[in-house]
XYZ file of C-alpha atoms in Angstrom:
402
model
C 114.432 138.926 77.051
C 115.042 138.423 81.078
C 117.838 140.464 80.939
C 115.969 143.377 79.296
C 113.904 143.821 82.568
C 116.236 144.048 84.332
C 118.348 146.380 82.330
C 115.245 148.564 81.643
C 115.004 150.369 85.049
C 115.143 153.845 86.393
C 115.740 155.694 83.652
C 116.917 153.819 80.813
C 115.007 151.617 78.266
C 116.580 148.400 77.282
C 115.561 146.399 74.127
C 115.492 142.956 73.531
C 116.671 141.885 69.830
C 115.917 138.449 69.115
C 117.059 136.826 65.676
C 117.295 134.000 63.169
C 118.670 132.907 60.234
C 116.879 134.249 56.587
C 114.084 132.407 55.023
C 114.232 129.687 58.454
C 111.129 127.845 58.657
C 110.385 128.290 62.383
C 109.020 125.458 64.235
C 105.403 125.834 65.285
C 107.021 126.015 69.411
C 109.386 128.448 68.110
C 106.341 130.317 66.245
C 104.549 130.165 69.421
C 107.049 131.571 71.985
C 107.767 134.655 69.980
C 104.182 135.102 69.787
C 104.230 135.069 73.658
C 107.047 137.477 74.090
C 105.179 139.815 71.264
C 102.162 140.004 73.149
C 102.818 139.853 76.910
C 104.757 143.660 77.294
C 103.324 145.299 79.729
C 104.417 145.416 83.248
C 104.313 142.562 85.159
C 104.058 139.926 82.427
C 106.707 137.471 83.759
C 103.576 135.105 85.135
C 101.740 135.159 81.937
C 105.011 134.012 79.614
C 105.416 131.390 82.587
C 101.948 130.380 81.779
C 101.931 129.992 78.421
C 105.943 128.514 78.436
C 104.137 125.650 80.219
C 101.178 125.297 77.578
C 103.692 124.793 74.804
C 106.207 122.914 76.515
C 104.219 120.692 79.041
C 104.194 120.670 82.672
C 106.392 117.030 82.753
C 106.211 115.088 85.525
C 105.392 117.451 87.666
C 108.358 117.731 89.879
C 110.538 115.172 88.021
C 112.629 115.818 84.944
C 110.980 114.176 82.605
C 109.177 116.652 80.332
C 105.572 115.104 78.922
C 102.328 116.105 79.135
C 100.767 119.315 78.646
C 98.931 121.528 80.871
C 96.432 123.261 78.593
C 95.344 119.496 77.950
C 94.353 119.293 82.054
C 93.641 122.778 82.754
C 95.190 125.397 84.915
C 92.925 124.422 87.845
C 93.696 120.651 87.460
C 97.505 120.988 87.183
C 97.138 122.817 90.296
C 95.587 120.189 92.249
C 98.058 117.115 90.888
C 101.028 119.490 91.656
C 99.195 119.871 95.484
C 98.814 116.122 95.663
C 102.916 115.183 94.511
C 104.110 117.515 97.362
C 101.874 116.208 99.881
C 102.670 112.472 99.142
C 106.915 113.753 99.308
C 105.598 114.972 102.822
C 104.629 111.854 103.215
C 101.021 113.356 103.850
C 98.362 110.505 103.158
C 95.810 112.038 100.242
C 92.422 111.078 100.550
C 90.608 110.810 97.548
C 86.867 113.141 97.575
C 83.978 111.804 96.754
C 81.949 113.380 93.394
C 78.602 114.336 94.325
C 75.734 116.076 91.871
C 73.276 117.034 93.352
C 69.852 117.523 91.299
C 67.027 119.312 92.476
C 65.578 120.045 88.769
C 65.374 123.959 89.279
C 67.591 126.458 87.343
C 70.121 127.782 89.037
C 71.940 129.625 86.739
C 73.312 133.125 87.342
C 71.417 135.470 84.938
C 73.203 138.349 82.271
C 70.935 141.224 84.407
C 72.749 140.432 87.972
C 76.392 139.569 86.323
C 76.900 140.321 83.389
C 81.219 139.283 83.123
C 81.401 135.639 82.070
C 84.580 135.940 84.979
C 82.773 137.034 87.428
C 80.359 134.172 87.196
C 82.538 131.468 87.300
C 83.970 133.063 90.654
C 80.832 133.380 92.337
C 79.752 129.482 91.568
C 82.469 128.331 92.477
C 82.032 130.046 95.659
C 78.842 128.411 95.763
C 80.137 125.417 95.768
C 83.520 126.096 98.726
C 81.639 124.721 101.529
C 83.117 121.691 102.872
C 80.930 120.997 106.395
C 78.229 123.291 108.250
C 80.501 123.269 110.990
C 83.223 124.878 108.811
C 80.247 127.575 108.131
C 79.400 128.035 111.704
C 83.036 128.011 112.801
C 84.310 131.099 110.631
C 80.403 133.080 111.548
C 81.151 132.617 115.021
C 85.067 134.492 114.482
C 82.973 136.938 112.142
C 80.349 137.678 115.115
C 83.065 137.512 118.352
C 85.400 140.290 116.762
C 82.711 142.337 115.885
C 81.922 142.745 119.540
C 77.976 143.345 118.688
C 76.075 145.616 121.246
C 71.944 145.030 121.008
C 71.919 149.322 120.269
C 74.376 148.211 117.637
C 73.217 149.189 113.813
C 74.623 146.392 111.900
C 74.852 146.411 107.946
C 75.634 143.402 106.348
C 76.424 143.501 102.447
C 75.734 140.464 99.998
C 73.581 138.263 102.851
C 72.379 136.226 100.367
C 70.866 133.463 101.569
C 70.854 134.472 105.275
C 73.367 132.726 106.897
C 74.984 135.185 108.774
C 72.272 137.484 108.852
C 70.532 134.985 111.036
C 73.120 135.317 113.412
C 73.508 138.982 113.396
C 69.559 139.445 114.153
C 70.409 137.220 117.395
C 73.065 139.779 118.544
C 71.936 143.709 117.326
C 68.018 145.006 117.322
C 68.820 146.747 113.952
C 70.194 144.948 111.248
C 70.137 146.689 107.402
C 70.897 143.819 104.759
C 72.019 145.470 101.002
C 71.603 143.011 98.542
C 71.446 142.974 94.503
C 69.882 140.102 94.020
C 65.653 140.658 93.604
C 65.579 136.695 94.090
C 67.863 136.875 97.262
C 66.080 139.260 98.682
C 62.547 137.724 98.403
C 64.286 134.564 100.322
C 65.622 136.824 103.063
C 61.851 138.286 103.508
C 59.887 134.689 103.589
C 62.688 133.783 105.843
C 62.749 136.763 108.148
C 60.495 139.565 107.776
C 56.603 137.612 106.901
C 55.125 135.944 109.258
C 52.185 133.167 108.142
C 49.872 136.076 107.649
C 52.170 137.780 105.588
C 52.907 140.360 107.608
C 56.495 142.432 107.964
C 57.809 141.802 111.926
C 60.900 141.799 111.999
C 64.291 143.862 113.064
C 65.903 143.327 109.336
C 65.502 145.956 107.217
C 66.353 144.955 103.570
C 67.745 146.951 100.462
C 67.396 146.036 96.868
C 70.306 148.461 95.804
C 73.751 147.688 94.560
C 76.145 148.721 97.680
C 78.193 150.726 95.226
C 75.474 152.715 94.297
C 73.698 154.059 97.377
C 73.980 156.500 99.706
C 75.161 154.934 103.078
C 75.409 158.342 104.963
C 71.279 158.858 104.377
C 70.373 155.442 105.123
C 72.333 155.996 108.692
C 71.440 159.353 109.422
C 67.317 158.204 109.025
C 67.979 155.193 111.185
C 69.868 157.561 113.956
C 66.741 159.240 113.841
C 64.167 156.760 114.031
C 66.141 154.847 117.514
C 68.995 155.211 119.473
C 71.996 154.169 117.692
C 75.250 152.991 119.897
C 78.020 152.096 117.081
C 77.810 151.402 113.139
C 79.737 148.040 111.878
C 79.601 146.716 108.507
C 79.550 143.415 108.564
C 79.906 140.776 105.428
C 81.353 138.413 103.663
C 82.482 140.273 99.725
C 82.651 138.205 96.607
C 86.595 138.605 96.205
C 86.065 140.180 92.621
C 84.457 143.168 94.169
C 85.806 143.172 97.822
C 88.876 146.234 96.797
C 86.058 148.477 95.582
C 83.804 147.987 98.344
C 85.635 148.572 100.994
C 87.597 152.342 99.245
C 83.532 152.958 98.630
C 83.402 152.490 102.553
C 86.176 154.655 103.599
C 86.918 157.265 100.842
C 83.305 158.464 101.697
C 84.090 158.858 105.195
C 80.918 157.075 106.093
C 79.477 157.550 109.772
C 80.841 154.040 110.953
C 83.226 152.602 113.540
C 83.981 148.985 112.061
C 84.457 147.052 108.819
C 84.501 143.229 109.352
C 84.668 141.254 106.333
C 86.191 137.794 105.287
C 88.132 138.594 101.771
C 91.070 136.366 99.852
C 94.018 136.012 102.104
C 96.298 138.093 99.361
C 93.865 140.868 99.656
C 94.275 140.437 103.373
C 97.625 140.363 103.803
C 97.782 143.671 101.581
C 95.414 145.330 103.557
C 96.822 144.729 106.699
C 100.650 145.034 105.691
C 102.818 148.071 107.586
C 103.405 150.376 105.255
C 107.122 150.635 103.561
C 107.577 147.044 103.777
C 106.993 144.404 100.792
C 103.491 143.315 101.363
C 101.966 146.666 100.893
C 100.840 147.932 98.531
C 98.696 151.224 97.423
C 95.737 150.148 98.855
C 97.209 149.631 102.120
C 98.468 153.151 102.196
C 94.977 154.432 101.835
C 93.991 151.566 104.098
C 95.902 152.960 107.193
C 95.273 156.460 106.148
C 91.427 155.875 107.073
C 91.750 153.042 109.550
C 93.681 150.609 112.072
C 93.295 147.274 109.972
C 93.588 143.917 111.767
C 93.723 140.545 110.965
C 90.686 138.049 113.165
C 90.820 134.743 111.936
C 92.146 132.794 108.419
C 90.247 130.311 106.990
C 91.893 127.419 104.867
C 90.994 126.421 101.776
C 90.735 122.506 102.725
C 87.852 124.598 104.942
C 85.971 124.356 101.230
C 84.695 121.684 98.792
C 85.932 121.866 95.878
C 89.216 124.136 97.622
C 89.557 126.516 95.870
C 92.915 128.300 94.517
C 93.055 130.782 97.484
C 93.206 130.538 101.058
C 90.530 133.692 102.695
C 90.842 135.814 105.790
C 88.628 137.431 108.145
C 89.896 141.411 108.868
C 88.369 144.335 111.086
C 88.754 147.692 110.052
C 88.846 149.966 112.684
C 87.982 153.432 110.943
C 89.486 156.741 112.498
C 87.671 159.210 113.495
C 90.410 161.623 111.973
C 93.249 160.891 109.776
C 96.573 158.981 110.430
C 98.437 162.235 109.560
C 97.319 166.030 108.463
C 98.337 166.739 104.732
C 97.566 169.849 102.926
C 96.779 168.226 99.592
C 95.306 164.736 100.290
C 94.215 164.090 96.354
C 98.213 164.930 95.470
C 98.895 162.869 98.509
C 97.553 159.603 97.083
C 98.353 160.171 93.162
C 101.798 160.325 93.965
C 101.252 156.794 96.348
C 99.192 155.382 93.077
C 102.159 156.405 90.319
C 104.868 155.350 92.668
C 102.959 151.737 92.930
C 102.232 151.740 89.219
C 105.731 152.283 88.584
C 107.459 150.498 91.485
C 110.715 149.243 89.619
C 111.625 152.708 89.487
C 113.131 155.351 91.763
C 110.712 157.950 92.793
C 112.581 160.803 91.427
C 111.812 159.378 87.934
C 108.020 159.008 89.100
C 107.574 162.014 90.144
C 109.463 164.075 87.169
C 108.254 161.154 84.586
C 104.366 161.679 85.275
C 105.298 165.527 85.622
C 104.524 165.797 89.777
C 107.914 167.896 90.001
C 109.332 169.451 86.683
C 113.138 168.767 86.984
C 115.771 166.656 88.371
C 117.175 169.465 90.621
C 114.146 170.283 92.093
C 113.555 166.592 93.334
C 117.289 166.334 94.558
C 116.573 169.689 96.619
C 113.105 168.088 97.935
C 115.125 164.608 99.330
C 118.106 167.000 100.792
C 115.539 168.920 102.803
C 113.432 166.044 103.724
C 116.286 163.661 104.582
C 115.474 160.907 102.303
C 117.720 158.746 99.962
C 117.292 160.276 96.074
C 117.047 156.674 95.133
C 114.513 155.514 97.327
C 111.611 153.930 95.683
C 108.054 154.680 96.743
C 107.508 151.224 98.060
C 110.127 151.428 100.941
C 108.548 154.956 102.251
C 106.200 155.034 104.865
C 102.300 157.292 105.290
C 104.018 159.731 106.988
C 107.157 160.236 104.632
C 104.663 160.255 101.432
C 102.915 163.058 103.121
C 106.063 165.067 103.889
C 106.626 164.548 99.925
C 103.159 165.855 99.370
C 103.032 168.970 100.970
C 106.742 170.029 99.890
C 104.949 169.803 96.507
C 101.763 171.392 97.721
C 103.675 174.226 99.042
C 106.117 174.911 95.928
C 103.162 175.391 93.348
C-alpha cells in the first residue's frame, strides 16, 4: 500500500492489490486494518492510517519496544502529553506535576448552538478559554501585540473577536479611535458596561462596537464614514483569531483590498510559519503565495505553549502584515493567476505540466513543453518549487494564448 504512493505519481496510477487465502476467517485486527486502508484514499491520508494503526495496535511503551496499551483507551490528547513527559525525563528535564483546579462560580457558561453551531469548533474555543497559564503570560504577549503595531493616537484601530476586553483595554490607551467587531451579543454587552457607560448610563467613550460577524460586513464603509467623521493617520487591524477561522479572516482582509496599512494578529505557529514562508521553498504553501501577493508578512513574537494551562497541542505566533499599496508583481489575469497556484498545491506530488493539462489550464502536452522552453523553466518542475513571479510568467503566457 506504501509503495502505491509512491508509484502513483505524475502521470501514472498505481494500484494496490491486497489478498488472502479463500473462505479465511480474518482476525478482527486484520478486519480492522483493511477497513482503514478502504476508507482513508484521498490525498494525504498517511496521518490518519498512522492514527488509527496505533488505535488497533497500541501505542506500547511509548518509546520502548514493548507493545501494550492502547491509545484510543487514553485519548489522542493524553497520549500526547505522556509521550511529552518520556522525552523530557530522557532529557533529563525534571517534570513538575500541575495542580487540578475547578473552579465553580454556579453560572452557565456554555457556548450556545446560535453563536457556534460545529460541535469542533466548540471544543477549540474552550479550550482556548482555558490556555492561560499566568496574567503575566497575558500581559507579556499584549505588550509584543501593541509594540509592533507601532500605534499613533490618529491611529484607527480595529480589533476583531475582543471578547472580554483584554486587549482592547490596551489599545484604547494607545489610539483615540478604536472599532471592536464582535459576534457575541453577550460579549459585547460586557465590552459596553466595561467601556462605553458610565454610572449614569451614558455612552463616553472612544470604542466604537459592532455586533456583526467580521466575515460578513463591509469594512471599506465602516472606514470610509470614520475618515469622514475625524482625521484618520493609518488603519491596523489588530486581534487575536480563534485558529479555526484565522485563514478566512485574514484572505477576507486582503482579497478585498481593504483601505488598511497593517494586519497584526497572534494565529497557530503552523499557520504562521505558512504565512510567512518565501515562496518556492517547503513551508509555503498556497496561502502564502496570495499572502505575499497582497503584503510583506513578518513574524513579531512566538508564544509557547507551556505559556498556557492546560498547553495545548500547538505552539501560536504573533505576525504583522504589512499590506501593499500595489501588487508584488503586474499579471494580466490575476483570477488564472491564483487557480493555477491553488491546483498546483492541490496536486503537489505532481509535475505541473500534468496540472495544468489534467485540470484542462493548457490543452496538450506540446503546448506546455513550448510554454517551459520559452519561459526557461524545467518541464518537470512542480508548482511548489516556483516562485510569485515565475507563476505569473506562467499566467500570462496562458492569458495571452487564449
Amino acid at each position: 500500500y506504501q509503495i502505491r504512493g509512491r508509484v502513483g505519481r505524475s502521470d501514472r496510477e498505481a494500484y494496490a492489490y491486497i489478498t488472502y487465502k479463500r473462505d479465511k476467517l480474518l482476525s478482527e485486527v486484520a478486519d480492522k486494518r483493511l477497513r482503514a486502508i478502504k476508507d482513508f484514499t484521498e490525498f494525504g491520508s498517511g496521518f490518519k492510517i498512522a492514527m488509527r494503526d496505533l488505535e488497533i495496535r497500541g501505542a506500547g511503551s511509548i518509546l520502548g519496544e514493548i507493545q501494550h496499551g492502547h491509545m484510543g483507551d487514553v485519548g489522542y490528547d493524553m497520549y500526547c502529553k505522556l509521550l511529552d513527559e518520556v522525552v523530557k525525563e530522557m532529557q533529563g528535564i525534571k517534570v513538575e506535576e500541575e495542580p487540578e483546579i475547578q473552579i465553580d462560580l454556579n453560572i452557565s457558561s456554555f457556548i450556545p448552538d446560535e453563536y457556534i453551531q460545529s460541535s469542533s469548533q466548540k471544543i477549540e474555543i474552550y479550550q482556548d478559554i482555558a490556555l492561560c497559564k499566568t496574567e503575566q503570560d497575558i500581559e507579556n504577549v499584549i505588550d509584543e501585540i501593541i509594540r509592533s503595531s507601532n500605534i499613533d493616537k490618529q491611529d484607527l484601530i480595529i480589533e476583531i473577536g475582543p471578547g472580554l476586553g483584554v486587549l482592547t483595554n490596551r489599545l484604547l490607551q494607545e489610539a483615540n479611535n478604536v472599532i471592536a467587531v464582535e459576534l457575541d451579543k453577550r460579549m459585547v454587552n460586557i465590552l459596553q458596561d466595561r467601556f462605553i457607560l458610565n454610572i449614569n448610563g451614558q455612552a463616553e467613550s472612544k470604542l466604537e462596537i459592532i455586533n456583526e460577524d467580521v466575515l460578513k460586513i463591509n469594512l471599506n464603509e465602516i472606514i470610509a464614514e470614520k475618515r469622514k467623521q475625524t482625521e484618520i493617520k493609518n488603519v491596523k487591524i489588530v486581534a487575536n483569531l480563534p485558529y479555526y477561522i484565522s485563514t478566512p479572516i485574514i484572505m477576507k482582509l486582503l482579497e478585498n483590498r481593504l483601505d488598511i496599512d497593517e494586519i497584526i494578529v497572534m494565529v497557530q505557529k503552523e499557520v504562521a510559519e505558512r504565512l510567512t514562508a518565501k515562496t518556492g521553498t517547503r513551508l509555503a504553501g498556497a496561502i502564502t503565495y496570495a499572502v505575499e501577493y497582497y503584503s510583506d508578512a513578518t513574524s513579531i513574537i512566538k508564544v509557547p505553549k507551556e505559556s498556557f494551562v492546560p498547553s495545548p497541542k500547538v505552539e501560536s505566533e504573533v505576525i504583522k502584515l504589512k499590506v501593499r499599496k500595489g501588487k508584488k508583481i503586474q499579471v494580466k489575469a490575476e483570477k488564472l493567476l491564483f487557480n493555477i497556484i491553488s491546483k498546483s498545491f492541490m496536486q503537489r506530488r505532481k509535475t505541473l505540466s500534468n496540472v495544468l493539462t489534467n485540470n484542462n489550464i493548457m490543452h496538450s502536452k506540446e503546448d506546455v513543453k513550448n510554454m517551459w522552453k520559452e519561459l526557461e523553466i524545467d518541464e518537470n518542475v512542480r508548482g511548489e518549487s516556483l516562485t510569485l513571479e515565475q507563476f505569473g510568467k506562467i499566467a500570462d503566457y496562458i492569458s495571452e494564448k487564449k
